[in-house]
């Protein structure tokens, strides 16, 4: 018998195919005794897809080693402040695919997008029309809208968490001190309305000084995210919505590195020249500002 390695794309001899399929069968069978049916289903599907991948690309042993080294580096850079595995999931679109699977379209409910790593519990509460900046630099942006259910009924008392990067593209958590800035939460009023001052969003790169950044560089992809403002909206009896709004016209809308952009979430941030009166009488001196409207529709819980 002659021995050789089938090149990627070349036909795999029938006898070799059978040998490879036999390995997959044995591994799948090894989970048959798992008494948790969901765990069995997930593990068997994982094995099927993983083996199919190895066979399809005819993975070399050097490539297998490189993969293991990559995952090892990903683990080593991960700690309580930095989660490189989530970043990897994000740039592979696995996070957005999971969001899609778990937030099926429901009537006119607002679409969800990726959560990202920069949310913090215990953000400050902001009065209606208050400012979330807390010293973060950036152009002021008036944000207003309503929260309704899919029947159009206003949702009073909905909790709206918002967070964003400053004009240099950094979240407060990235400064390595204890500051809390450019984040907060507001509640809708009795008519389901909300408003606050944020910052006009700017684009920023995801953390790209680690293995995920190297991967993006190797494949010629940009680490940039399209400018956005994060929202998490919750109210009892309604599906919690995690989403962002994006700035219409931005250059990175079509190449957002974590695939988070959805057309329905792209909004007009209207530029307001310095001196334009503000909606709540805030005196901005000689600063320009912007304004955006985001009406939020929540699906019922359990949908
Ligand atoms: C973010 O939007 O904050 C984000 C999302 C995914 C990866 C990195 C950052
Ligand atoms: Fe973000």
PDB file of N, CA, C and O in Angstrom, residues 1 3 6 21 24 38 40 50 108 117 139 177 197-198 205 215 237 239 248 294:
ATOM      1  N   UNK A   1       0.840  -1.201   0.000  1.00  0.00           N
ATOM      2  CA  UNK A   1       0.000   0.000   0.000  1.00  0.00           C
ATOM      3  C   UNK A   1       0.879   1.257   0.000  1.00  0.00           C
ATOM      4  O   UNK A   1       1.843   1.334   0.750  1.00  0.00           O
ATOM      5  N   UNK A   3       1.516   5.301   0.725  1.00  0.00           N
ATOM      6  CA  UNK A   3       1.002   6.299   1.678  1.00  0.00           C
ATOM      7  C   UNK A   3       1.296   7.689   1.159  1.00  0.00           C
ATOM      8  O   UNK A   3       2.403   7.967   0.748  1.00  0.00           O
ATOM      9  N   UNK A   6      -3.398  13.624   1.119  1.00  0.00           N
ATOM     10  CA  UNK A   6      -4.227  14.257   0.097  1.00  0.00           C
ATOM     11  C   UNK A   6      -4.184  15.772   0.269  1.00  0.00           C
ATOM     12  O   UNK A   6      -4.365  16.287   1.376  1.00  0.00           O
ATOM     13  N   UNK A  21     -13.830   8.740   8.629  1.00  0.00           N
ATOM     14  CA  UNK A  21     -15.222   8.706   9.119  1.00  0.00           C
ATOM     15  C   UNK A  21     -15.342   7.794  10.340  1.00  0.00           C
ATOM     16  O   UNK A  21     -16.116   8.062  11.266  1.00  0.00           O
ATOM     17  N   UNK A  24     -14.498   9.673  13.487  1.00  0.00           N
ATOM     18  CA  UNK A  24     -15.620  10.540  13.897  1.00  0.00           C
ATOM     19  C   UNK A  24     -16.718   9.707  14.546  1.00  0.00           C
ATOM     20  O   UNK A  24     -17.248  10.079  15.607  1.00  0.00           O
ATOM     21  N   UNK A  38     -28.995  17.551  26.478  1.00  0.00           N
ATOM     22  CA  UNK A  38     -28.531  18.790  25.823  1.00  0.00           C
ATOM     23  C   UNK A  38     -27.004  18.785  25.683  1.00  0.00           C
ATOM     24  O   UNK A  38     -26.461  19.151  24.633  1.00  0.00           O
ATOM     25  N   UNK A  40     -25.147  16.168  25.529  1.00  0.00           N
ATOM     26  CA  UNK A  40     -24.821  15.176  24.487  1.00  0.00           C
ATOM     27  C   UNK A  40     -24.995  15.790  23.101  1.00  0.00           C
ATOM     28  O   UNK A  40     -24.127  15.684  22.242  1.00  0.00           O
ATOM     29  N   UNK A  50     -16.210  19.914  14.056  1.00  0.00           N
ATOM     30  CA  UNK A  50     -14.751  20.029  14.211  1.00  0.00           C
ATOM     31  C   UNK A  50     -14.038  19.031  13.302  1.00  0.00           C
ATOM     32  O   UNK A  50     -13.070  19.369  12.607  1.00  0.00           O
ATOM     33  N   UNK A 108     -42.310  44.328  15.459  1.00  0.00           N
ATOM     34  CA  UNK A 108     -41.442  45.491  15.211  1.00  0.00           C
ATOM     35  C   UNK A 108     -40.389  45.653  16.307  1.00  0.00           C
ATOM     36  O   UNK A 108     -39.803  46.738  16.435  1.00  0.00           O
ATOM     37  N   UNK A 117     -17.421  43.991  25.820  1.00  0.00           N
ATOM     38  CA  UNK A 117     -16.810  43.727  27.137  1.00  0.00           C
ATOM     39  C   UNK A 117     -16.816  44.910  28.101  1.00  0.00           C
ATOM     40  O   UNK A 117     -16.216  44.812  29.158  1.00  0.00           O
ATOM     41  N   UNK A 139     -17.993  65.468  22.018  1.00  0.00           N
ATOM     42  CA  UNK A 139     -19.042  66.423  21.660  1.00  0.00           C
ATOM     43  C   UNK A 139     -20.350  65.988  22.316  1.00  0.00           C
ATOM     44  O   UNK A 139     -20.751  64.826  22.177  1.00  0.00           O
ATOM     45  N   UNK A 177      -7.840  53.245  35.934  1.00  0.00           N
ATOM     46  CA  UNK A 177      -8.081  53.842  37.254  1.00  0.00           C
ATOM     47  C   UNK A 177      -9.536  53.541  37.616  1.00  0.00           C
ATOM     48  O   UNK A 177     -10.176  52.719  36.975  1.00  0.00           O
ATOM     49  N   UNK A 197     -28.122  63.432  28.011  1.00  0.00           N
ATOM     50  CA  UNK A 197     -26.969  63.892  27.234  1.00  0.00           C
ATOM     51  C   UNK A 197     -25.882  62.820  27.259  1.00  0.00           C
ATOM     52  O   UNK A 197     -25.472  62.382  28.338  1.00  0.00           O
ATOM     53  N   UNK A 198     -25.450  62.396  26.079  1.00  0.00           N
ATOM     54  CA  UNK A 198     -24.289  61.513  25.961  1.00  0.00           C
ATOM     55  C   UNK A 198     -23.223  62.239  25.161  1.00  0.00           C
ATOM     56  O   UNK A 198     -23.169  63.475  25.150  1.00  0.00           O
ATOM     57  N   UNK A 205     -10.754  51.165  17.813  1.00  0.00           N
ATOM     58  CA  UNK A 205     -10.357  49.781  17.566  1.00  0.00           C
ATOM     59  C   UNK A 205     -10.675  48.911  18.777  1.00  0.00           C
ATOM     60  O   UNK A 205     -10.543  49.377  19.915  1.00  0.00           O
ATOM     61  N   UNK A 215      -4.186  38.088  14.626  1.00  0.00           N
ATOM     62  CA  UNK A 215      -4.978  37.326  13.649  1.00  0.00           C
ATOM     63  C   UNK A 215      -5.611  38.284  12.622  1.00  0.00           C
ATOM     64  O   UNK A 215      -5.543  38.047  11.407  1.00  0.00           O
ATOM     65  N   UNK A 237     -41.530  41.542  32.421  1.00  0.00           N
ATOM     66  CA  UNK A 237     -42.496  41.020  31.450  1.00  0.00           C
ATOM     67  C   UNK A 237     -42.088  41.221  30.004  1.00  0.00           C
ATOM     68  O   UNK A 237     -42.783  40.769  29.090  1.00  0.00           O
ATOM     69  N   UNK A 239     -38.776  41.255  26.986  1.00  0.00           N
ATOM     70  CA  UNK A 239     -37.455  40.685  26.689  1.00  0.00           C
ATOM     71  C   UNK A 239     -36.399  41.790  26.828  1.00  0.00           C
ATOM     72  O   UNK A 239     -36.545  42.858  26.235  1.00  0.00           O
ATOM     73  N   UNK A 248     -25.213  57.187  11.188  1.00  0.00           N
ATOM     74  CA  UNK A 248     -25.364  57.094   9.729  1.00  0.00           C
ATOM     75  C   UNK A 248     -24.246  57.852   9.017  1.00  0.00           C
ATOM     76  O   UNK A 248     -23.849  58.925   9.445  1.00  0.00           O
ATOM     77  N   UNK A 294     -34.057  57.716  19.227  1.00  0.00           N
ATOM     78  CA  UNK A 294     -34.050  56.246  19.184  1.00  0.00           C
ATOM     79  C   UNK A 294     -35.285  55.752  19.926  1.00  0.00           C
ATOM     80  O   UNK A 294     -35.341  55.790  21.155  1.00  0.00           O
TER      81      UNK A 294
END
